[in-house]
Coordinates of C-alpha atoms and ligand atoms in Angstrom, one line a residue:
X7 CA 27.4 -20.1 -50.4
X8 CA 28.1 -23.8 -51.2
X9 CA 29.3 -26.5 -49.0
X10 CA 29.6 -30.3 -48.9
X11 CA 29.2 -32.8 -46.1
X12 CA 32.5 -34.7 -46.0
X13 CA 32.9 -37.6 -43.5
X14 CA 30.0 -36.1 -41.6
X15 CA 31.5 -32.6 -41.5
X16 CA 30.4 -29.5 -43.4
X17 CA 33.1 -28.0 -45.5
X18 CA 32.7 -24.8 -47.6
X19 CA 33.5 -25.5 -51.3
X20 CA 33.8 -21.8 -52.1
X21 CA 36.9 -19.5 -52.2
X22 CA 37.8 -17.6 -49.1
X23 CA 38.7 -14.0 -50.2
X24 CA 38.9 -10.9 -48.0
X25 CA 37.2 -12.7 -45.1
X26 CA 34.2 -13.8 -47.1
X27 CA 33.1 -16.9 -49.0
X28 CA 33.1 -16.2 -52.8
X29 CA 31.2 -18.7 -55.0
X30 CA 32.6 -18.0 -58.4
X31 CA 30.9 -19.2 -61.6
X32 CA 32.5 -22.6 -62.3
X33 CA 32.9 -25.8 -60.3
X34 CA 35.1 -28.9 -60.5
X35 CA 34.4 -32.4 -59.0
X36 CA 36.4 -33.8 -56.1
X37 CA 36.4 -37.5 -55.5
X38 CA 37.4 -39.5 -52.5
X39 CA 40.1 -42.1 -53.2
X40 CA 38.5 -44.3 -50.6
X41 CA 35.8 -45.5 -53.1
X42 CA 36.1 -43.1 -56.0
X43 CA 32.8 -41.4 -55.3
X44 CA 32.3 -37.6 -55.8
X45 CA 32.3 -35.8 -52.5
X46 CA 32.3 -32.1 -53.4
X47 CA 31.8 -29.6 -56.2
X48 CA 34.5 -27.0 -55.5
X49 CA 34.7 -23.5 -56.9
X50 CA 37.1 -23.3 -59.9
X51 CA 38.8 -19.9 -59.9
X52 CA 40.4 -18.1 -62.8
X53 CA 41.9 -14.7 -63.5
X54 CA 39.0 -12.8 -61.9
X55 CA 39.1 -14.7 -58.6
X56 CA 42.9 -14.6 -58.5
X57 CA 42.7 -10.8 -58.9
X58 CA 40.2 -10.5 -56.1
X59 CA 42.3 -12.6 -53.8
X60 CA 45.6 -10.8 -54.4
X61 CA 43.8 -7.4 -54.1
X62 CA 42.4 -8.5 -50.7
X63 CA 45.9 -9.6 -49.6
X64 CA 47.4 -6.4 -50.8
X65 CA 44.8 -4.3 -49.0
X66 CA 45.4 -6.3 -45.8
X67 CA 49.2 -5.9 -46.0
X68 CA 49.8 -2.6 -44.2
X69 CA 47.6 -3.5 -41.2
X70 CA 49.2 -6.9 -40.9
X71 CA 52.7 -5.5 -41.0
X72 CA 51.8 -2.8 -38.5
X73 CA 50.6 -5.5 -36.0
X74 CA 54.3 -6.4 -35.5
X75 CA 55.7 -9.9 -34.8
X76 CA 54.3 -10.1 -31.3
X77 CA 50.8 -9.1 -32.3
X78 CA 50.9 -11.6 -35.1
X79 CA 52.2 -14.2 -32.8
X80 CA 49.1 -14.0 -30.6
X81 CA 46.9 -14.8 -33.6
X82 CA 49.2 -17.5 -34.9
X83 CA 49.2 -19.2 -31.4
X84 CA 45.4 -18.9 -31.3
X85 CA 45.2 -20.6 -34.7
X86 CA 47.6 -23.4 -33.5
X87 CA 45.3 -24.0 -30.5
X88 CA 42.2 -24.1 -32.8
X89 CA 43.9 -26.7 -35.1
X90 CA 44.7 -28.9 -32.1
X91 CA 41.1 -28.6 -30.9
X92 CA 39.8 -29.5 -34.3
X93 CA 42.0 -32.5 -35.0
X94 CA 39.2 -35.0 -35.4
X95 CA 37.4 -32.8 -38.0
X96 CA 40.5 -31.9 -39.9
X97 CA 41.8 -35.5 -39.9
X98 CA 38.4 -37.0 -41.1
X99 CA 38.1 -34.5 -43.9
X100 CA 41.7 -34.9 -45.1
X101 CA 41.4 -38.7 -44.9
X102 CA 38.3 -38.5 -47.2
X103 CA 40.0 -36.0 -49.4
X104 CA 43.3 -37.7 -50.0
X105 CA 43.2 -41.1 -48.2
X106 CA 46.1 -40.6 -45.9
X107 CA 45.9 -43.0 -43.0
X108 CA 43.4 -41.6 -40.4
X109 CA 45.4 -42.7 -37.4
X110 CA 48.5 -41.0 -38.7
X111 CA 46.5 -37.8 -39.4
X112 CA 44.9 -37.8 -35.9
X113 CA 48.0 -38.6 -34.0
X114 CA 50.8 -36.8 -35.8
X115 CA 50.2 -34.9 -39.0
X116 CA 47.5 -32.4 -38.0
X117 CA 49.3 -31.7 -34.7
X118 CA 52.4 -31.0 -36.7
X119 CA 50.5 -28.4 -38.6
X120 CA 49.6 -26.7 -35.3
X121 CA 53.3 -26.9 -34.3
X122 CA 54.3 -25.1 -37.4
X123 CA 52.1 -22.1 -36.4
X124 CA 53.3 -22.2 -32.8
X125 CA 56.9 -22.5 -33.9
X126 CA 56.7 -19.5 -36.2
X127 CA 54.9 -17.4 -33.6
X128 CA 57.9 -17.9 -31.3
X129 CA 60.6 -17.5 -34.0
X130 CA 59.2 -14.3 -35.5
X131 CA 58.8 -12.7 -32.1
X132 CA 62.5 -13.3 -31.4
X133 CA 63.9 -12.8 -34.9
X134 CA 67.0 -10.7 -34.4
X135 CA 67.8 -7.4 -36.2
X136 CA 71.6 -7.0 -36.3
X137 CA 73.0 -3.7 -34.9
X138 CA 76.7 -2.6 -35.2
X139 CA 79.0 0.3 -35.5
X140 CA 81.3 0.8 -38.5
X141 CA 83.1 3.7 -40.3
X142 CA 81.6 6.3 -38.1
X143 CA 78.0 5.1 -38.5
X144 CA 75.4 3.1 -36.6
X145 CA 74.1 0.3 -38.8
X146 CA 71.0 -1.8 -38.3
X147 CA 69.5 -4.5 -40.5
X148 CA 65.7 -4.0 -40.7
X149 CA 63.4 -6.7 -41.8
X150 CA 60.2 -5.7 -43.5
X151 CA 57.3 -7.9 -44.6
X152 CA 57.8 -8.5 -48.3
X153 CA 54.0 -8.2 -49.2
X154 CA 51.4 -10.5 -50.6
X155 CA 52.6 -14.1 -51.0
X156 CA 51.2 -16.9 -53.1
X157 CA 51.4 -20.4 -51.7
X158 CA 50.8 -23.2 -54.1
X159 CA 50.6 -26.7 -52.6
X160 CA 50.4 -30.3 -53.8
X161 CA 47.8 -32.9 -53.1
X162 CA 49.7 -35.1 -50.7
X163 CA 49.4 -34.1 -47.0
X164 CA 47.8 -30.9 -48.2
X165 CA 46.9 -29.4 -44.8
X166 CA 50.2 -29.9 -43.1
X167 CA 52.3 -29.0 -46.2
X168 CA 50.4 -25.8 -46.7
X169 CA 51.2 -24.7 -43.1
X170 CA 55.0 -25.1 -43.7
X171 CA 54.6 -22.1 -46.0
X172 CA 51.5 -20.3 -44.6
X173 CA 52.9 -20.1 -41.0
X174 CA 56.3 -18.4 -41.8
X175 CA 54.7 -16.1 -44.4
X176 CA 52.0 -14.9 -41.9
X177 CA 54.6 -14.7 -39.1
X178 CA 56.9 -12.5 -41.2
X179 CA 54.0 -10.2 -42.0
X180 CA 53.0 -11.3 -45.5
X181 CA 49.3 -11.8 -46.2
X182 CA 48.8 -15.1 -48.1
X183 CA 46.8 -16.4 -51.0
X184 CA 46.8 -20.2 -50.8
X185 CA 46.0 -22.3 -53.9
X186 CA 45.5 -25.9 -52.8
X187 CA 45.8 -28.8 -55.2
X188 CA 42.6 -29.7 -57.1
X189 CA 42.7 -33.3 -56.1
X190 CA 42.5 -32.5 -52.3
X191 CA 41.3 -29.0 -51.8
X192 CA 39.0 -29.5 -48.8
X193 CA 41.0 -29.4 -45.6
X194 CA 42.6 -26.1 -46.6
X195 CA 39.0 -24.7 -46.7
X196 CA 38.7 -25.6 -43.1
X197 CA 41.9 -23.7 -42.3
X198 CA 40.2 -20.6 -43.7
X199 CA 37.4 -21.1 -41.2
X200 CA 39.9 -21.4 -38.3
X201 CA 41.7 -18.2 -39.2
X202 CA 38.4 -16.4 -39.1
X203 CA 37.6 -18.0 -35.7
X204 CA 41.1 -17.0 -34.4
X205 CA 40.3 -13.4 -35.4
X206 CA 42.6 -12.8 -38.3
X207 CA 41.8 -9.6 -40.1
X208 CA 40.0 -10.0 -43.5
X209 CA 42.4 -10.5 -46.4
X210 CA 45.3 -11.7 -44.3
X211 CA 44.6 -15.3 -45.3
X212 CA 42.8 -16.2 -48.6
X213 CA 42.1 -19.5 -50.3
X214 CA 41.8 -19.6 -54.1
X215 CA 40.4 -22.9 -55.2
X216 CA 40.8 -24.2 -58.7
X217 CA 43.0 -26.1 -61.2
X218 CA 46.7 -25.4 -61.7
X219 CA 46.2 -24.4 -65.3
X220 CA 43.5 -21.8 -64.5
X221 CA 43.6 -20.6 -60.9
X222 CA 47.3 -21.4 -60.3
X223 CA 48.6 -19.9 -63.5
X224 CA 46.5 -16.7 -63.0
X225 CA 47.7 -16.4 -59.4
X226 CA 51.4 -16.7 -60.1
X227 CA 51.3 -14.3 -63.0
X228 CA 49.7 -11.6 -60.8
X229 CA 51.9 -8.4 -60.8
X230 CA 51.0 -7.4 -57.2
X231 CA 52.5 -10.5 -55.6
X232 CA 55.8 -10.1 -53.8
X233 CA 56.6 -13.8 -53.1
X234 CA 55.7 -17.2 -54.5
X235 CA 56.2 -20.4 -52.6
X236 CA 55.5 -23.6 -54.4
X237 CA 55.5 -27.3 -53.5
X238 CA 54.9 -29.8 -56.3
X239 CA 56.6 -31.3 -59.3
X240 CA 59.7 -29.9 -61.1
X241 CA 57.7 -29.6 -64.3
X242 CA 55.2 -27.2 -62.7
X243 CA 58.0 -25.4 -60.9
X244 CA 59.6 -24.5 -64.3
X245 CA 56.3 -22.9 -65.4
X246 CA 55.9 -21.0 -62.2
X247 CA 59.5 -19.9 -62.4
X248 CA 58.9 -18.3 -65.8
X249 CA 55.9 -16.4 -64.4
X250 CA 57.9 -15.3 -61.3
X251 CA 60.8 -14.2 -63.5
X252 CA 58.4 -12.0 -65.6
X253 CA 57.5 -10.0 -62.5
X254 CA 60.9 -10.4 -60.9
X255 CA 59.3 -12.1 -57.9
X256 CA 61.4 -14.3 -55.6
X257 CA 60.2 -17.9 -55.7
X258 CA 61.0 -21.1 -53.7
X259 CA 60.2 -24.6 -54.9
X260 CA 60.0 -27.8 -52.8
X261 CA 60.0 -30.3 -55.6
X262 CA 60.1 -34.1 -56.2
X263 CA 62.5 -36.7 -54.9
X264 CA 64.1 -40.0 -55.7
X265 CA 66.0 -40.5 -52.4
X266 CA 68.4 -43.4 -51.8
X267 CA 68.0 -45.7 -48.8
X268 CA 71.5 -47.0 -48.3
X269 CA 72.1 -50.1 -46.1
X270 CA 75.7 -50.9 -45.1
X271 CA 76.8 -54.3 -43.9
X272 CA 77.4 -52.9 -40.4
X273 CA 73.8 -51.7 -40.0
X274 CA 71.0 -53.0 -37.9
X275 CA 69.4 -55.0 -40.7
X276 CA 66.0 -55.5 -38.9
X277 CA 65.6 -51.7 -38.5
X278 CA 66.8 -51.0 -42.0
X279 CA 64.5 -53.5 -43.6
X280 CA 61.5 -52.3 -41.5
X281 CA 62.2 -48.7 -42.6
X282 CA 62.6 -49.8 -46.2
X283 CA 59.2 -51.5 -46.1
X284 CA 57.8 -48.4 -44.5
X285 CA 58.6 -46.5 -47.7
X286 CA 55.3 -48.0 -49.0
X287 CA 53.4 -46.0 -46.3
X288 CA 50.9 -43.5 -47.7
X289 CA 51.1 -45.6 -50.9
X290 CA 54.6 -44.1 -51.5
X291 CA 53.1 -40.6 -52.1
X292 CA 55.8 -39.0 -50.1
X293 CA 58.4 -36.7 -51.7
X294 CA 61.0 -37.5 -49.1
X295 CA 60.7 -41.3 -49.5
X296 CA 63.8 -43.4 -49.9
X297 CA 62.6 -45.1 -53.1
X298 CA 66.0 -46.5 -54.3
X299 CA 67.1 -49.3 -51.9
X300 CA 70.9 -49.5 -52.2
X301 CA 72.2 -52.5 -50.2
X302 CA 75.8 -53.7 -49.6
X303 CA 76.3 -56.8 -51.7
X304 CA 77.6 -58.8 -48.7
X305 CA 74.2 -58.5 -46.9
X306 CA 71.9 -58.7 -49.9
X307 CA 70.1 -62.0 -48.9
X308 CA 69.8 -61.2 -45.2
X309 CA 68.3 -57.8 -46.0
X310 CA 65.9 -59.1 -48.7
X311 CA 64.6 -61.8 -46.4
X312 CA 63.8 -59.3 -43.7
X313 CA 62.4 -56.7 -46.2
X314 CA 60.0 -59.2 -47.8
X315 CA 58.8 -60.4 -44.4
X316 CA 58.1 -56.8 -43.4
X317 CA 56.3 -56.0 -46.7
X318 CA 54.2 -59.1 -46.2
X319 CA 52.9 -57.6 -43.0
X320 CA 51.5 -54.6 -44.8
X321 CA 47.7 -54.4 -44.9
X322 CA 46.2 -52.6 -48.0
X323 CA 42.8 -51.1 -47.5
X324 CA 40.5 -48.4 -46.3
X325 CA 42.6 -45.5 -44.7
X326 CA 40.0 -45.2 -41.9
X327 CA 40.6 -48.8 -40.6
X328 CA 43.3 -48.9 -37.9
X329 CA 44.9 -52.1 -39.3
X330 CA 45.5 -50.5 -42.8
X331 CA 49.1 -49.5 -43.5
X332 CA 48.9 -48.9 -47.3
X333 CA 46.1 -46.6 -48.4
X334 CA 44.7 -46.0 -51.9
X335 CA 46.4 -43.7 -54.5
X336 CA 44.9 -40.3 -54.8
X337 CA 43.1 -40.5 -58.2
X338 CA 42.5 -42.8 -61.1
X339 CA 44.8 -40.7 -63.3
X340 CA 47.5 -41.1 -60.7
X341 CA 47.0 -44.8 -60.6
X342 CA 47.3 -45.0 -64.4
X343 CA 50.5 -42.9 -64.1
X344 CA 52.0 -45.3 -61.5
X345 CA 50.9 -48.3 -63.5
X346 CA 52.4 -46.8 -66.6
X347 CA 55.8 -46.6 -64.9
X348 CA 55.5 -50.3 -63.9
X349 CA 54.5 -51.5 -67.3
X350 CA 57.3 -49.5 -69.1
X351 CA 59.8 -50.9 -66.6
X352 CA 58.7 -54.5 -67.3
X353 CA 58.8 -53.9 -71.0
X354 CA 62.3 -52.3 -70.7
X355 CA 63.6 -55.5 -69.0
X356 CA 63.7 -54.4 -65.4
X357 CA 63.1 -57.4 -63.2
X358 CA 59.8 -57.2 -61.3
X359 CA 60.6 -58.8 -57.9
X360 CA 57.1 -58.3 -56.3
X361 CA 53.8 -56.5 -56.8
X362 CA 53.2 -54.6 -60.0
X363 CA 49.4 -54.7 -60.2
X364 CA 46.4 -52.6 -59.1
X365 CA 44.9 -54.2 -56.0
X366 CA 41.2 -53.1 -56.3
X367 CA 39.8 -49.6 -56.3
X368 CA 42.7 -47.2 -56.2
X369 CA 45.0 -49.6 -54.2
X370 CA 48.2 -50.6 -55.8
X371 CA 50.4 -53.5 -54.7
X372 CA 53.7 -52.7 -53.0
X373 CA 56.1 -53.1 -55.9
X374 CA 59.8 -53.8 -56.1
X375 CA 62.1 -53.8 -59.2
X376 CA 65.6 -54.9 -59.6
X377 CA 66.5 -52.6 -62.5
X378 CA 68.5 -53.9 -65.5
X379 CA 70.7 -50.8 -65.3
X380 CA 71.1 -47.6 -63.3
X381 CA 69.8 -45.5 -66.2
X382 CA 66.4 -47.3 -66.2
X383 CA 63.5 -44.9 -66.1
X384 CA 62.3 -46.6 -62.9
X385 CA 65.5 -45.6 -61.1
X386 CA 65.8 -42.2 -62.6
X387 CA 62.3 -40.7 -62.4
X388 CA 60.0 -40.1 -59.4
X389 CA 57.0 -42.5 -59.5
X390 CA 55.3 -41.1 -56.4
X391 CA 53.6 -44.4 -55.7
X392 CA 54.4 -47.7 -53.9
X393 CA 57.2 -48.6 -56.2
X394 CA 60.8 -49.1 -55.0
X395 CA 64.0 -50.3 -56.8
X396 CA 66.7 -52.5 -55.3
X397 CA 70.4 -52.3 -56.3
X398 CA 73.5 -53.5 -54.6
X399 CA 76.9 -51.9 -54.1
X400 CA 80.4 -53.2 -53.2
X401 CA 81.7 -50.3 -51.1
X402 CA 81.2 -46.8 -49.8
X403 CA 82.4 -45.2 -53.0
X404 CA 79.9 -47.1 -55.1
X405 CA 77.1 -46.4 -52.7
X406 CA 77.8 -42.7 -52.9
X407 CA 78.1 -42.8 -56.7
X408 CA 74.7 -44.6 -57.1
X409 CA 73.1 -42.2 -54.5
X410 CA 74.1 -39.2 -56.5
X411 CA 73.3 -40.6 -60.0
X412 CA 69.8 -39.0 -60.5
X413 CA 68.9 -35.4 -61.2
X414 CA 67.1 -35.2 -57.8
X415 CA 68.5 -34.3 -54.4
X416 CA 65.8 -34.0 -51.8
X417 CA 66.6 -36.6 -49.2
X418 CA 68.7 -39.6 -48.3
X419 CA 68.5 -42.3 -45.7
X420 CA 71.6 -44.2 -44.4
X421 CA 71.8 -47.2 -42.2
X422 CA 75.1 -47.9 -40.6
X423 CA 76.5 -48.4 -37.1
X424 CA 79.8 -46.5 -37.8
X425 CA 80.0 -42.8 -36.8
X426 CA 82.8 -42.2 -39.3
X427 CA 80.7 -43.6 -42.1
X428 CA 77.6 -41.7 -41.1
X429 CA 79.6 -38.5 -41.3
X430 CA 81.4 -39.3 -44.6
X431 CA 78.4 -40.7 -46.4
X432 CA 76.1 -38.0 -44.9
X433 CA 78.4 -35.4 -46.3
X434 CA 78.8 -37.0 -49.7
X435 CA 75.2 -37.7 -50.5
X436 CA 73.8 -34.8 -52.6
X437 CA 70.5 -34.0 -50.9
X438 CA 68.9 -31.3 -48.7
X439 CA 68.5 -33.7 -45.8
X440 CA 70.2 -37.0 -45.0
X441 CA 68.9 -39.1 -42.1
X442 CA 71.1 -41.7 -40.5
X443 CA 69.3 -44.7 -38.8
X444 CA 66.0 -42.8 -38.8
X445 CA 63.6 -41.1 -41.2
X446 CA 61.2 -38.1 -41.4
X447 CA 62.1 -36.5 -38.0
X448 CA 62.9 -32.8 -38.5
X449 CA 63.5 -30.1 -36.1
X450 CA 61.3 -27.2 -37.2
X451 CA 64.2 -24.7 -37.0
X452 CA 66.3 -26.8 -39.4
X453 CA 66.5 -25.8 -43.1
X454 CA 64.5 -27.9 -45.5
X455 CA 64.7 -28.0 -49.3
X456 CA 66.2 -29.8 -52.3
X457 CA 69.3 -29.7 -54.5
X458 CA 69.2 -30.2 -58.3
X459 CA 65.6 -30.6 -59.7
X460 CA 64.4 -31.3 -56.1
X461 CA 64.2 -27.6 -55.3
X462 CA 65.1 -24.0 -55.1
X463 CA 65.6 -22.2 -51.8
X464 CA 65.0 -23.4 -48.2
X465 CA 62.1 -23.5 -45.8
X466 CA 62.1 -24.1 -42.1
X467 CA 63.2 -21.9 -39.2
X468 CA 64.6 -18.5 -39.9
X469 CA 65.4 -19.6 -43.5
X470 CA 61.7 -19.2 -44.4
X471 CA 61.3 -15.9 -42.4
X472 CA 64.3 -14.6 -44.5
X473 CA 62.4 -15.5 -47.7
X474 CA 59.3 -13.6 -46.7
X475 CA 61.2 -10.5 -45.6
X476 CA 62.8 -7.7 -47.4
X477 CA 66.1 -6.7 -45.7
X478 CA 67.1 -3.1 -45.4
X479 CA 70.3 -1.5 -44.0
X480 CA 69.7 1.6 -42.0
X481 CA 72.9 3.6 -41.6
X482 CA 73.1 6.7 -39.4
X483 CA 76.1 9.0 -39.1
X484 CA 77.3 8.9 -35.5
X485 CA 76.7 12.0 -33.5
X486 CA 74.3 13.4 -36.1
X487 CA 71.1 12.5 -34.2
X488 CA 70.0 12.8 -30.6
Ligands
NAD25 P1 51.9 -30.5 -59.4 O1 53.2 -29.8 -59.7 O2 51.2 -31.2 -60.5 O3 50.9 -29.5 -58.7 C1 51.2 -28.8 -57.5 C2 50.4 -27.6 -57.4 O4 50.7 -26.7 -58.5 C3 48.9 -27.9 -57.5 O5 48.2 -27.0 -56.6 C4 48.5 -27.5 -58.9 O6 47.2 -27.1 -59.1 C5 49.5 -26.3 -59.1 N1 49.8 -26.0 -60.5 C6 49.8 -26.9 -61.6 N2 50.2 -26.2 -62.7 C7 50.3 -24.9 -62.4 C8 50.7 -23.7 -63.1 N3 50.9 -23.7 -64.4 N4 50.8 -22.6 -62.4 C9 50.5 -22.5 -61.1 N5 50.2 -23.6 -60.3 C10 50.1 -24.8 -61.0 O7 52.3 -31.6 -58.2 P2 51.4 -32.6 -57.5 O8 51.1 -33.7 -58.5 O9 50.2 -31.9 -56.9 O10 52.3 -33.1 -56.3 C11 53.2 -34.1 -56.5 C12 54.6 -33.6 -56.6 O11 54.9 -32.7 -55.5 C13 55.7 -34.7 -56.5 O12 56.7 -34.4 -57.5 C14 56.2 -34.6 -55.1 O13 57.5 -35.1 -54.9 C15 56.1 -33.1 -54.9 N6 56.2 -32.8 -53.5 C16 57.3 -32.2 -53.0 C17 57.4 -31.9 -51.6 C18 58.7 -31.3 -51.1 O14 58.6 -30.7 -50.0 N7 59.8 -31.3 -51.7 C19 56.4 -32.2 -50.8 C20 55.2 -32.8 -51.3 C21 55.2 -33.1 -52.7

């Protein structure tokens, strides 16, 4: 058994398969973005470990299904309680692993993960099966757990994002094999420990560690899987989609974003500018971020003055320090990717308004471009870093046209004081979620997902339970049974 001491806490660096730690033969290095040092050598799985993990999930499936939604809800609620009780440990490890702000992890993000389990414990226990009479028969829709599910997650907010998928899959009765991202694999190892402490039967929850190319690819190609749920980039989604198609396995993808943040002249400009500056939080490594600032021409100067003042108040630094608001990027390779976007934009003639440079270690300056044209790469492609673009529009029609001018469609943010406009623009923006005068709040029963290259399928509420269930119609001739 191998483990690492991360932020003062012991974390297993092995796989978790069938209720046991499995070392495997190969290892990969994990660094902390805080200072770039190596903090763990984690098991690098391949086809053999993927096979063991799916076999363990498959073996656990009948027992987990037989427990029924109420039996499963008891364990999910216990797990939620354990997550809440372990917030300090989970937050400290995740902060070391991916450099999300410690305060944000302690106060919001980890509790949100617990809420996902609590929410699905309740939803699954009250998930309705439709009953009706027609054509001389009694009809009932039965929902059956689909079987072993693979959950593949990205490196940003890895603990909470994994629970968006793990919670509904387990609640619906599907054992899970979770493959966390190789740049931040540690907090999900702690989730395995908590499932054991909560009393989950062996094989119901498994963690397969390793790279996407080896562990991820072997997992999604496995013929015994019945569902695949992925969060990550559209490029990887295409590869996983091909593997899923080969085995005819349903697949959902929560993918990248390039959301507009639209500010109308009737908006509260202080609030809009503060929220726009807030898009640099977590170093812009947020799929839902409104990275394209679209501002009505008539309030351009008033908005920019407030925006720059708000960005000036950002403090770049160590994510553990309470005063820090912008943390380091996840990895040197990612910093080089972000910097590559910035350099190409400058070379292409997009006007660099502020920032544009690394700021020591893995920090990067909050950066703003005024693009030379809407087809600039910096407008059209997701950077996933602290880089925003600024464009103006004349009227509602132009705001909508610009909003819908990229291949993405994950989220949109609108600032206006007009109800009519909120409704019209909210409807017209092509995205899975549009927030008006707010950002990132989401009722856990609401659908969540993307349009275009931002996603396939929906998570959240009963939408995710539907995904992890096989539906059957039971039809009985009236009067034929007693
Ligand atoms: P990524 O696509 O590179 O990797 C995501 C996961 O897929 C990782 O676990 C990786 O190991 C695995 N993977 C890679 N290749 C694979 C393969 N061939 N087969 C199976 N698995 C494979 O994404 P990333 O860089 O980790 O994350 C950033 C991306 O995720 C951004 O595009 C971001 O917008 C997106 N994201 C989307 C949401 C959402 O809910 N829509 C949330 C967070 C992040």
